[in-house]
XYZ file of C-alpha atoms in Angstrom:
535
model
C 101.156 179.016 94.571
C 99.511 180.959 91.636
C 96.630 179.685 89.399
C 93.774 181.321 87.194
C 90.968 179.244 86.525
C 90.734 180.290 82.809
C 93.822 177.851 82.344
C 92.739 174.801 84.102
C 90.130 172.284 82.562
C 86.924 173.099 82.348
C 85.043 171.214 85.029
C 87.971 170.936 87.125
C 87.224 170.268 91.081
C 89.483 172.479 93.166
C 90.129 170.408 96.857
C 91.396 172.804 99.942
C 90.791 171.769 103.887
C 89.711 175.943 103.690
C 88.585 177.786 100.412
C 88.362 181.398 101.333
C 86.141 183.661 99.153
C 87.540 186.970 97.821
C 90.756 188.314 98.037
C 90.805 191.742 100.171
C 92.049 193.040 103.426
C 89.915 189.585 105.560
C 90.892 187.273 103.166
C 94.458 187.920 101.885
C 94.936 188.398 106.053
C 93.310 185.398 106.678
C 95.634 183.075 104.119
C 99.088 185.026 105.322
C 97.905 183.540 108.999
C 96.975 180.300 108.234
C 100.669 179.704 106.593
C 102.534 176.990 108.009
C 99.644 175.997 110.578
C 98.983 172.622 108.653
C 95.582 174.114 106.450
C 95.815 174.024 103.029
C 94.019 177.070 102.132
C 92.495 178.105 98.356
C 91.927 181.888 98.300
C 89.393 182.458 95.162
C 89.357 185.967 93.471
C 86.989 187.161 91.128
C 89.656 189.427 88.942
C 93.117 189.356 88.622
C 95.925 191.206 90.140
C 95.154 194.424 88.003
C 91.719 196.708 86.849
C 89.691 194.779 84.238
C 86.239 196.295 82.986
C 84.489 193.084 82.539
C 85.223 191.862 85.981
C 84.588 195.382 87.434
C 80.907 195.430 85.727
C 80.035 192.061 87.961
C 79.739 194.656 90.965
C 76.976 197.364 88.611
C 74.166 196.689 90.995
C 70.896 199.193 91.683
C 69.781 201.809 94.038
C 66.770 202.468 96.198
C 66.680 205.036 99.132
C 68.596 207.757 100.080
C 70.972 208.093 97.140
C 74.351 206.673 97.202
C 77.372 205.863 94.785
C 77.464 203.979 92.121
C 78.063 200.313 93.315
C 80.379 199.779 90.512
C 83.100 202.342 91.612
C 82.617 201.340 95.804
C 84.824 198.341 95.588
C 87.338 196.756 93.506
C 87.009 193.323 92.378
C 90.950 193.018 92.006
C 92.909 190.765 93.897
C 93.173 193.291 96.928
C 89.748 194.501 97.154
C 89.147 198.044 98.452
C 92.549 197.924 99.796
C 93.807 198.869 96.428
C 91.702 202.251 96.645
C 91.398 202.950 100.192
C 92.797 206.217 101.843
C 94.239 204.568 104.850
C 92.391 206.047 107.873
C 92.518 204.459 110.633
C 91.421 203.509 114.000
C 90.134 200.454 116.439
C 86.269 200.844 117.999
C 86.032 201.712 121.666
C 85.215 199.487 124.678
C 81.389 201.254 124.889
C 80.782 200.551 121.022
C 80.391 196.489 122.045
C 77.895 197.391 124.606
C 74.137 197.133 124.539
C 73.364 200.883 124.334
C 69.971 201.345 125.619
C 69.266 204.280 123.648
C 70.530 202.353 121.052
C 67.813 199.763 118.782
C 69.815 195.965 118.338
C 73.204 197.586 119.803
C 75.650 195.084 121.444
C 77.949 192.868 120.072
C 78.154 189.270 121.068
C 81.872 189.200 121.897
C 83.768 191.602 124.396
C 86.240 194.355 123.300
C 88.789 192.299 124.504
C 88.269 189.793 122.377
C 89.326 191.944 119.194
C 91.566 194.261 121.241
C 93.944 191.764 121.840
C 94.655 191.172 117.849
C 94.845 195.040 116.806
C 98.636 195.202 117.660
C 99.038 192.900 114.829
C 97.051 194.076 112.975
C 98.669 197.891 113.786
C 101.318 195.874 112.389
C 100.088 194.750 108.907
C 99.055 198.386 108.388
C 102.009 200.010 108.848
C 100.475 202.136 111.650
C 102.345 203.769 114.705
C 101.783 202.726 117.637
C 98.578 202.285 120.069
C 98.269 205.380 120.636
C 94.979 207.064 119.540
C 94.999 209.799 122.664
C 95.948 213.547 120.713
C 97.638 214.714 124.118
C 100.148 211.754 123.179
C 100.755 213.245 119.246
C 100.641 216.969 119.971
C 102.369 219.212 121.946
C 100.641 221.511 124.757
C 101.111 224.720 122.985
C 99.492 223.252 119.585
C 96.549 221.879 121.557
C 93.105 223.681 121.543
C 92.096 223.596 124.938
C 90.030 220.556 126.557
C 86.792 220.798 125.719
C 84.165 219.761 128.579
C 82.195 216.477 127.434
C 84.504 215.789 124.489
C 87.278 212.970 124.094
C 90.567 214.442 121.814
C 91.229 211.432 119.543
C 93.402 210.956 116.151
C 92.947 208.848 113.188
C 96.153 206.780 111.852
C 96.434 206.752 108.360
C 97.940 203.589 106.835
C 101.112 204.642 103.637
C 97.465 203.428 102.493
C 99.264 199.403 102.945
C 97.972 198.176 99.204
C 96.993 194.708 100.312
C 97.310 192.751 96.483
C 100.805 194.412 96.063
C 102.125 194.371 99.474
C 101.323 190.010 100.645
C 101.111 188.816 96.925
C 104.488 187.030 97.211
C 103.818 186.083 101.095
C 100.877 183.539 99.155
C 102.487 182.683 95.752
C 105.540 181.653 97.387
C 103.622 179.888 100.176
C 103.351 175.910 99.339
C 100.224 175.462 101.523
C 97.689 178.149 99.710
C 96.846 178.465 96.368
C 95.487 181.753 94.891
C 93.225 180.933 92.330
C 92.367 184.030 90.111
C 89.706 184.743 87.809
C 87.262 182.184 89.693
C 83.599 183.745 90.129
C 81.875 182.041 92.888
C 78.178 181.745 91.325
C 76.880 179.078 94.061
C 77.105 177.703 97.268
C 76.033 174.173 96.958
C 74.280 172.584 100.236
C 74.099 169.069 101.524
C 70.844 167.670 101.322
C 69.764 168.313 104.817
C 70.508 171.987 104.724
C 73.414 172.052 107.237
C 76.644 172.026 105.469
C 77.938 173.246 102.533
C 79.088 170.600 99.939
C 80.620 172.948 97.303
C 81.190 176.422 95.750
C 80.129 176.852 91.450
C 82.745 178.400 90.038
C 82.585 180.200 86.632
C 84.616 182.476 84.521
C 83.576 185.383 82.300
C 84.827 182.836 78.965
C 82.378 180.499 79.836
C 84.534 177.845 82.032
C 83.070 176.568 85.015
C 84.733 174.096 88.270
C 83.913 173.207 91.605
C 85.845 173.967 94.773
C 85.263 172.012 97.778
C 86.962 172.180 101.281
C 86.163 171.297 104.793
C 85.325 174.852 105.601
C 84.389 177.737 103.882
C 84.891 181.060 104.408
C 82.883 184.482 102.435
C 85.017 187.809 102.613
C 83.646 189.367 99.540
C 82.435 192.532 101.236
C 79.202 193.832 102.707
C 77.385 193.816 99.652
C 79.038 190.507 98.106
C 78.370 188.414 101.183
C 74.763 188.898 101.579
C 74.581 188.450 97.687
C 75.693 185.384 97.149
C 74.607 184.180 100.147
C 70.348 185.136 99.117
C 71.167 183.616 95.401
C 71.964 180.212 96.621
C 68.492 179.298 97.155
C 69.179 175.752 95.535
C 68.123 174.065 99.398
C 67.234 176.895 101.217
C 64.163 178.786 98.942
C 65.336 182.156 100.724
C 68.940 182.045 100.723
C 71.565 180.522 102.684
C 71.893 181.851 106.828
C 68.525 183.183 105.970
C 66.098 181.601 107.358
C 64.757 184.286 109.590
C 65.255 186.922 107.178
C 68.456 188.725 108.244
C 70.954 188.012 105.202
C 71.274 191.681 103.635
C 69.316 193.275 106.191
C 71.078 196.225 108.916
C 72.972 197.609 106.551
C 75.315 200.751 108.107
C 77.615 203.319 106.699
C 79.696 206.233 108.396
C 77.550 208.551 106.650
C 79.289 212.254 106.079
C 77.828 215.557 107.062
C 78.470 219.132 108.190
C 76.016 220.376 110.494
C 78.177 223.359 112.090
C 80.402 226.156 110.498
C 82.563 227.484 113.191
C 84.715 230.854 112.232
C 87.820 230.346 114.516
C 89.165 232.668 116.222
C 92.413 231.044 117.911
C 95.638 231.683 115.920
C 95.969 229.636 112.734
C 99.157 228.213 113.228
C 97.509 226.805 116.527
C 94.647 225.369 114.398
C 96.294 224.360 111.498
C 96.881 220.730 112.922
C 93.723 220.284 113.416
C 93.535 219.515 109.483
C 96.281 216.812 110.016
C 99.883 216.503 110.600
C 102.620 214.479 110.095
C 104.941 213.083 113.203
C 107.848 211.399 111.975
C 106.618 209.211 108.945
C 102.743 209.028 109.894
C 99.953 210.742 108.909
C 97.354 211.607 111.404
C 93.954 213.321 111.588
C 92.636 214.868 115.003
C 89.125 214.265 115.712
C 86.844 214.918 118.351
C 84.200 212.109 119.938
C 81.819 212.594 122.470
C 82.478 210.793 126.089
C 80.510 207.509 126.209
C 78.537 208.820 129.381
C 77.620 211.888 127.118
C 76.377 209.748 124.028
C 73.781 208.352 126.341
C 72.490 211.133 128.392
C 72.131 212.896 124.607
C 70.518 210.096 123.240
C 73.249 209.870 120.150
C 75.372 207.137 118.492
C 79.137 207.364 118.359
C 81.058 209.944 115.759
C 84.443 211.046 114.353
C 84.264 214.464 114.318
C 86.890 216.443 112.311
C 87.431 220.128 112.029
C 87.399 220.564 107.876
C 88.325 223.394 105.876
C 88.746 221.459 102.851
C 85.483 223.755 101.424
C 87.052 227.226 103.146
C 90.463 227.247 100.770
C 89.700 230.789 99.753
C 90.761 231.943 103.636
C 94.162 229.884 103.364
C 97.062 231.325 102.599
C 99.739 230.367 100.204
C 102.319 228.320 102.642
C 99.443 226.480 104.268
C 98.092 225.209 100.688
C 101.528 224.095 100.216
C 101.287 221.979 103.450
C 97.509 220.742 102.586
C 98.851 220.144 98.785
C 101.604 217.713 100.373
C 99.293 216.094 102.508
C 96.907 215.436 100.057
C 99.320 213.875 97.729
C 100.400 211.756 100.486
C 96.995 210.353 101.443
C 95.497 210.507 97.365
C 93.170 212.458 97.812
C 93.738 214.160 94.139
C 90.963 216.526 94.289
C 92.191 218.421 97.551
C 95.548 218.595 96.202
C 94.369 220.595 92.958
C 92.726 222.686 94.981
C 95.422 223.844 96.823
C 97.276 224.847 93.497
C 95.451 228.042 92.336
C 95.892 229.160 96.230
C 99.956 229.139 95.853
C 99.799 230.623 92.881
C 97.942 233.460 93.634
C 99.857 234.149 97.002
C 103.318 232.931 96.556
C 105.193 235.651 98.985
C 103.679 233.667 101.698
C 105.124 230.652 100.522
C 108.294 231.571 100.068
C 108.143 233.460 103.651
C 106.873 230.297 105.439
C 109.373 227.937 103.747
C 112.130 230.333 104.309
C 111.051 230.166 107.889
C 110.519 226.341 108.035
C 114.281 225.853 106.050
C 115.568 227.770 108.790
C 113.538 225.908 112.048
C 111.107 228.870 112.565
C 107.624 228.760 113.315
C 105.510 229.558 110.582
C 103.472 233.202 111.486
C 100.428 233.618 109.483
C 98.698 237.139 108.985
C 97.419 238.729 112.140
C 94.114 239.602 110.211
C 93.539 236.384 109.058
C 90.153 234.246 110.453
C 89.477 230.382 109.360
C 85.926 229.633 108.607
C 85.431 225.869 109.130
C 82.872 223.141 109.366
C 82.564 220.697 111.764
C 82.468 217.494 109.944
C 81.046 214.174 111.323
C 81.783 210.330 110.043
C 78.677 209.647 112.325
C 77.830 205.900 113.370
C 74.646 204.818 111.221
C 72.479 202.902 113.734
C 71.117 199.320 113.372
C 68.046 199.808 111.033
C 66.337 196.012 109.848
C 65.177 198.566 106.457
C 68.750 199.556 105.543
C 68.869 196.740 103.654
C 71.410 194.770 100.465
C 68.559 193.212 98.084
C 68.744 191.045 94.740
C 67.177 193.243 91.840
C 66.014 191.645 88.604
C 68.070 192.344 86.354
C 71.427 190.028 85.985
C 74.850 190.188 85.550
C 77.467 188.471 82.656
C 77.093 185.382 85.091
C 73.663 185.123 85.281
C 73.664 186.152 88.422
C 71.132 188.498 90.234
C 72.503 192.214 90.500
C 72.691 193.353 93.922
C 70.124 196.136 94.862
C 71.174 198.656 97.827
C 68.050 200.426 99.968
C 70.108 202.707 102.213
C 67.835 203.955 104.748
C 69.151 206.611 108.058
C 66.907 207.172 111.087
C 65.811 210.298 112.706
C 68.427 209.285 115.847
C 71.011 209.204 112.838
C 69.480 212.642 112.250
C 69.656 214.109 115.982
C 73.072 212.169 116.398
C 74.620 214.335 113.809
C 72.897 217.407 114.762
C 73.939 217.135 118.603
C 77.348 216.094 118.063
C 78.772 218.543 116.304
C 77.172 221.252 118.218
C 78.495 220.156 121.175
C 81.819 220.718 119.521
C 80.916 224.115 118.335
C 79.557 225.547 121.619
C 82.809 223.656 123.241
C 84.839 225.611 120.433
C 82.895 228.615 121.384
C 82.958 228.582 125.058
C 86.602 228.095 125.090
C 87.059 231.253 122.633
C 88.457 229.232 120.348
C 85.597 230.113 117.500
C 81.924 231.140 116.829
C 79.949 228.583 116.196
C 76.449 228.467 113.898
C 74.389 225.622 112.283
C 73.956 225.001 108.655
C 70.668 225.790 107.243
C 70.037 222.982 106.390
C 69.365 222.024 109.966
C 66.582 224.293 110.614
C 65.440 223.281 107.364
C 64.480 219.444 108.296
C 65.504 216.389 106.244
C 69.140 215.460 104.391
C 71.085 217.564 102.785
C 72.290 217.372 99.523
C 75.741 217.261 100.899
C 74.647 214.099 102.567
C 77.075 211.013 101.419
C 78.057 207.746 102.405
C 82.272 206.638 103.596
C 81.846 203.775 101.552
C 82.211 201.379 104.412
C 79.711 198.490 104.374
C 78.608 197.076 107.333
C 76.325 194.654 109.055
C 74.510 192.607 106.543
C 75.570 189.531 107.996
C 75.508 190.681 111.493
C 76.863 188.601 114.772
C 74.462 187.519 117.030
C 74.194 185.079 119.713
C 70.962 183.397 117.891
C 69.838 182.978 114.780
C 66.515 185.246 115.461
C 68.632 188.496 115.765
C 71.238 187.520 113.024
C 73.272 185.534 110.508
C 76.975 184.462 111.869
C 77.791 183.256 115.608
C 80.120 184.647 117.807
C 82.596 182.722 115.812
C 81.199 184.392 112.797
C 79.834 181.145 111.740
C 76.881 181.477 110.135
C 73.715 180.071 111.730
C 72.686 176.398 111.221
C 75.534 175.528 108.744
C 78.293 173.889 110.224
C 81.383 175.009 107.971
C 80.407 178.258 106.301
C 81.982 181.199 108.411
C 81.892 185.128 107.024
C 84.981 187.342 107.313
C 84.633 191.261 107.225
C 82.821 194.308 108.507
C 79.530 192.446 107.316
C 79.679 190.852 110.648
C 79.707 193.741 112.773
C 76.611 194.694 114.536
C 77.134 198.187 115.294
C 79.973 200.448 113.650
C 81.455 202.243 116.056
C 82.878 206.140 114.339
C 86.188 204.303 113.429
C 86.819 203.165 109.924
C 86.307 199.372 110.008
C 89.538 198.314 108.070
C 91.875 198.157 110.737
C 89.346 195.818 113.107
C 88.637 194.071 109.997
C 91.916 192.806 109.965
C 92.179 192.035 113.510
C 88.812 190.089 113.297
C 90.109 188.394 110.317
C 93.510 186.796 112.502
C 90.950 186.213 115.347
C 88.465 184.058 112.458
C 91.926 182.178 111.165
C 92.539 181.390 114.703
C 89.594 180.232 115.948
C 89.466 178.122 112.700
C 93.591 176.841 112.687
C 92.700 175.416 116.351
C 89.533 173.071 114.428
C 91.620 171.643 111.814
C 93.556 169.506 113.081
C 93.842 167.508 110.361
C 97.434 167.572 108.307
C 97.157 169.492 104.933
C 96.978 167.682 101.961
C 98.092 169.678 98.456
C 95.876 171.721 96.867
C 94.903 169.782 93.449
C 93.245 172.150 91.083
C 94.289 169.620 88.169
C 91.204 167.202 88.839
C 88.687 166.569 86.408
């Protein structure tokens, strides 16, 4: 069922057994679950089903540390969430990133691997990934391989068609007679009960001025790992510091896959034996070779986990002509609209090649690329920020069209963030090197000290409502229910505690069918119809 809240009454009370906050990968996964299971379920998104300014400006939010994006262009507040912008990469966390990692400040989750692993096949699933496969020896063949490199693990990345979540389930939940989609509803509150352990009710507001009130047996917040810890400090109407807050963790831990290149390696192994390094396709999926460090390795180093990819995305001038045809493809598949024009002055300006290596591909020969030819390359790292308490989500002064504090990110990295990058990718280069695969050297801005300009963030936001077996160390349970209230739960990567080098989406989802199971098995109770008529 389909409603927008700038239709109904103004004042009307919305009544669900579960009202699920924002509409993205956690929560539109979460309501497709929960179908049929006896829940009624209200799924509440801020916009609508397609880009609107006004609703877009809610996210406009400041910046303190290291510098970032603009907060406003991160997310989308569509029904779909980031899902409607994301590239698709994909992959789940390893065994060793639940751990307690000694070298490691506030590492460990408080859940086992296997209690995630078990849901990624469906979640593989909702994707549209291939299968569990995420060894390269089980993508590649032998003679495309570079050769084993001592201390090093040869992984992939999946990459989703990207799966646009809002376009992809929307009919799963309109058609569905037990959840109601509920657009255009801002969530400007969370009401408490007087004794500070439950919630009562969620304030409700639209950009015209109309307000309601939704109220449920259980909540969930999947707005994001800025959104969550947001709204969760602004509803100080019981709690003077925020809801979950009371030892100070809401917003705090924040992590990002941060993005460097440390190491420029100038390879010397044939290029048709390199090229799939850069990605290739086997049969309709798109995957992305990476290198990660053995877990035994990361701690006698001293570093945090890392996807590290060879990239010559900045080295197009050493291509030739059929191989920018091949990275022009694959960046059109993937949208990534600034590689692809790239590639286009490169065909241009050496066509023969590209009609030699199509004329060989059209007739099922290998592609040959000029015996002179050398790739320059940089190792590239999406490194695993650490825990850091200062890496923090704030609320700023200023306010929103709401009246709602702005969200203020302080993105701090650590000197281990620092020697993690460093260390990682060298060991990759010296690998590279001691193989005789290439000739590796460090950036200058290594030797320099500090960031780089180059520094940026993946975009992924993590760990501002962390799990934690108590409330000391963090802000949701083990059942990602947050601490002291007895039916508010959080959905998302917001929960996780440490971030692993895999893009989160995929163990979002899986986390997000474990949530809607863990909750399905509590309410017992027979669903009663949504009413969103009520005055």
């Amino acid at each position: 069922m389909l409603k927008d809240l700038r239709d109904l009454p103004d004042g009307a009370v919305v009544e669900a057994d579960l009202c699920i906050i924002g509409a993205g990968a956690a929560g539109i996964t979460m309501a497709r679950r929960l179908r049929g299971m006896g829940v009624s379920v209200c799924l509440l998104e801020s916009g609508g089903f397609d880009f609107e300014p006004r609703s877009q400006d809610l996210y406009k939010g400041g910046l303190a540390g290291l510098p970032y994006w603009d907060l406003d262009v991160v997310r989308l507040r569509t029904f779909g969430g980031a899902t409607m912008h994301w590239a698709g990469m994909c992959a789940p966390l390893m065994p060793h990133d639940f751990d307690r990692r000694a070298h490691i400040p506030d590492s460990g989750w408080p859940i086992s691997y296997d209690d995630v692993a078990r849901y990624y096949p469906e979640a593989h699933e909702i994707c549209q990934l291939g299968p569990m496969r995420y060894d390269l020896a089980d993508w590649l063949p032998e003679n495309l391989r570079l050769p084993s490199l001592a201390r090093i693990l040869h992984r992939v990345y999946q990459y989703s068609p990207p799966v646009r979540f809002g376009d992809a389930f929307r009919e799963d939940l309109v058609s569905a007679k037990d959840v109601e989609i509920l657009l255009h509803s801002n969530v400007t509150g969370i009401d408490m009960a007087d004794d500070g352990a439950s919630v009562s009710g969620l304030r409700l507001a639209t950009l015209e001025g109309k307000t309601a009130t939704a109220r449920a047996k259980r909540y969930v917040l999947a707005c994001g790992g800025i959104e969550n810890p947001r709204l969760l400090l602004a509803s100080r109407g019981v709690h003077p510091d925020g809801v979950g807050n009371a030892h100070g963790n809401v917003g705090r831990y924040f992590m990002e896959h941060y993005e460097l290149w440390p190491v420029q390696v100038s390879m010397t192994a044939p290029k048709d034996r390199v090229q799939s390094y850069f990605g290739f396709n086997s049969d309709s999926l798109y995957l992305m070779p990476s290198f990660v460090l053995e877990p035994a390795v990361q701690a006698d180093l001293g570093v945090a986990n890392g996807g590290l990819i060879l990239d010559s995305a900045a080295y197009h001038e050493d291509a030739t002509g059929f191989v920018a045809v091949r990275r022009l493809l694959n960046a059109l598949r993937t949208g990534d609209f600034g590689e692809a024009a790239a590639s286009l002055p490169l065909i241009l300006s050496d066509l023969d090649d590209v009609v030699e290596g199509t004329w060989r591909k059209l007739n099922g020969q290998r592609y040959r690329p000029r015996a002179d030819e050398r790739q320059e390359v940089r190792v590239k790292i999406y490194g695993e920020q650490v825990p850091n308490p200062d890496s923090r989500v704030l609320l700023g002064e200023e306010r929103d069209a709401l009246g709602q504090p702005r969200a203020v990110l302080d993105w701090r990295l650590s000197a281990l963030d620092r020697h993690t990058a460093v260390t990682s990718t060298r060991v990759v280069g010296e690998g590279l090197a001691g193989e005789g695969a290439g000739r590796a050297r460090l950036a200058d801005w290594v030797e320099e000290g500090g960031w780089p300009d180059s520094l940026q963030g993946a975009m992924h936001h993590m760990g501002t409502t962390r799990m934690s077996a108590s409330a000391r160390t963090g802000v949701v349970d083990p059942d990602c229910r947050v601490h002291g209230v007895e039916n508010l739960y959080v959905a998302g990567c917001s929960v996780f505690p440490t971030a692993g080098y895999a893009n989160p989406t995929l163990t979002i989802v899986a986390m997000a069918l474990r949530l809607a199971d863990h909750l399905a098995s509590r309410m017992t109770t027979a669903a009663a119809p949504v009413n969103l008529a009520r005055d």
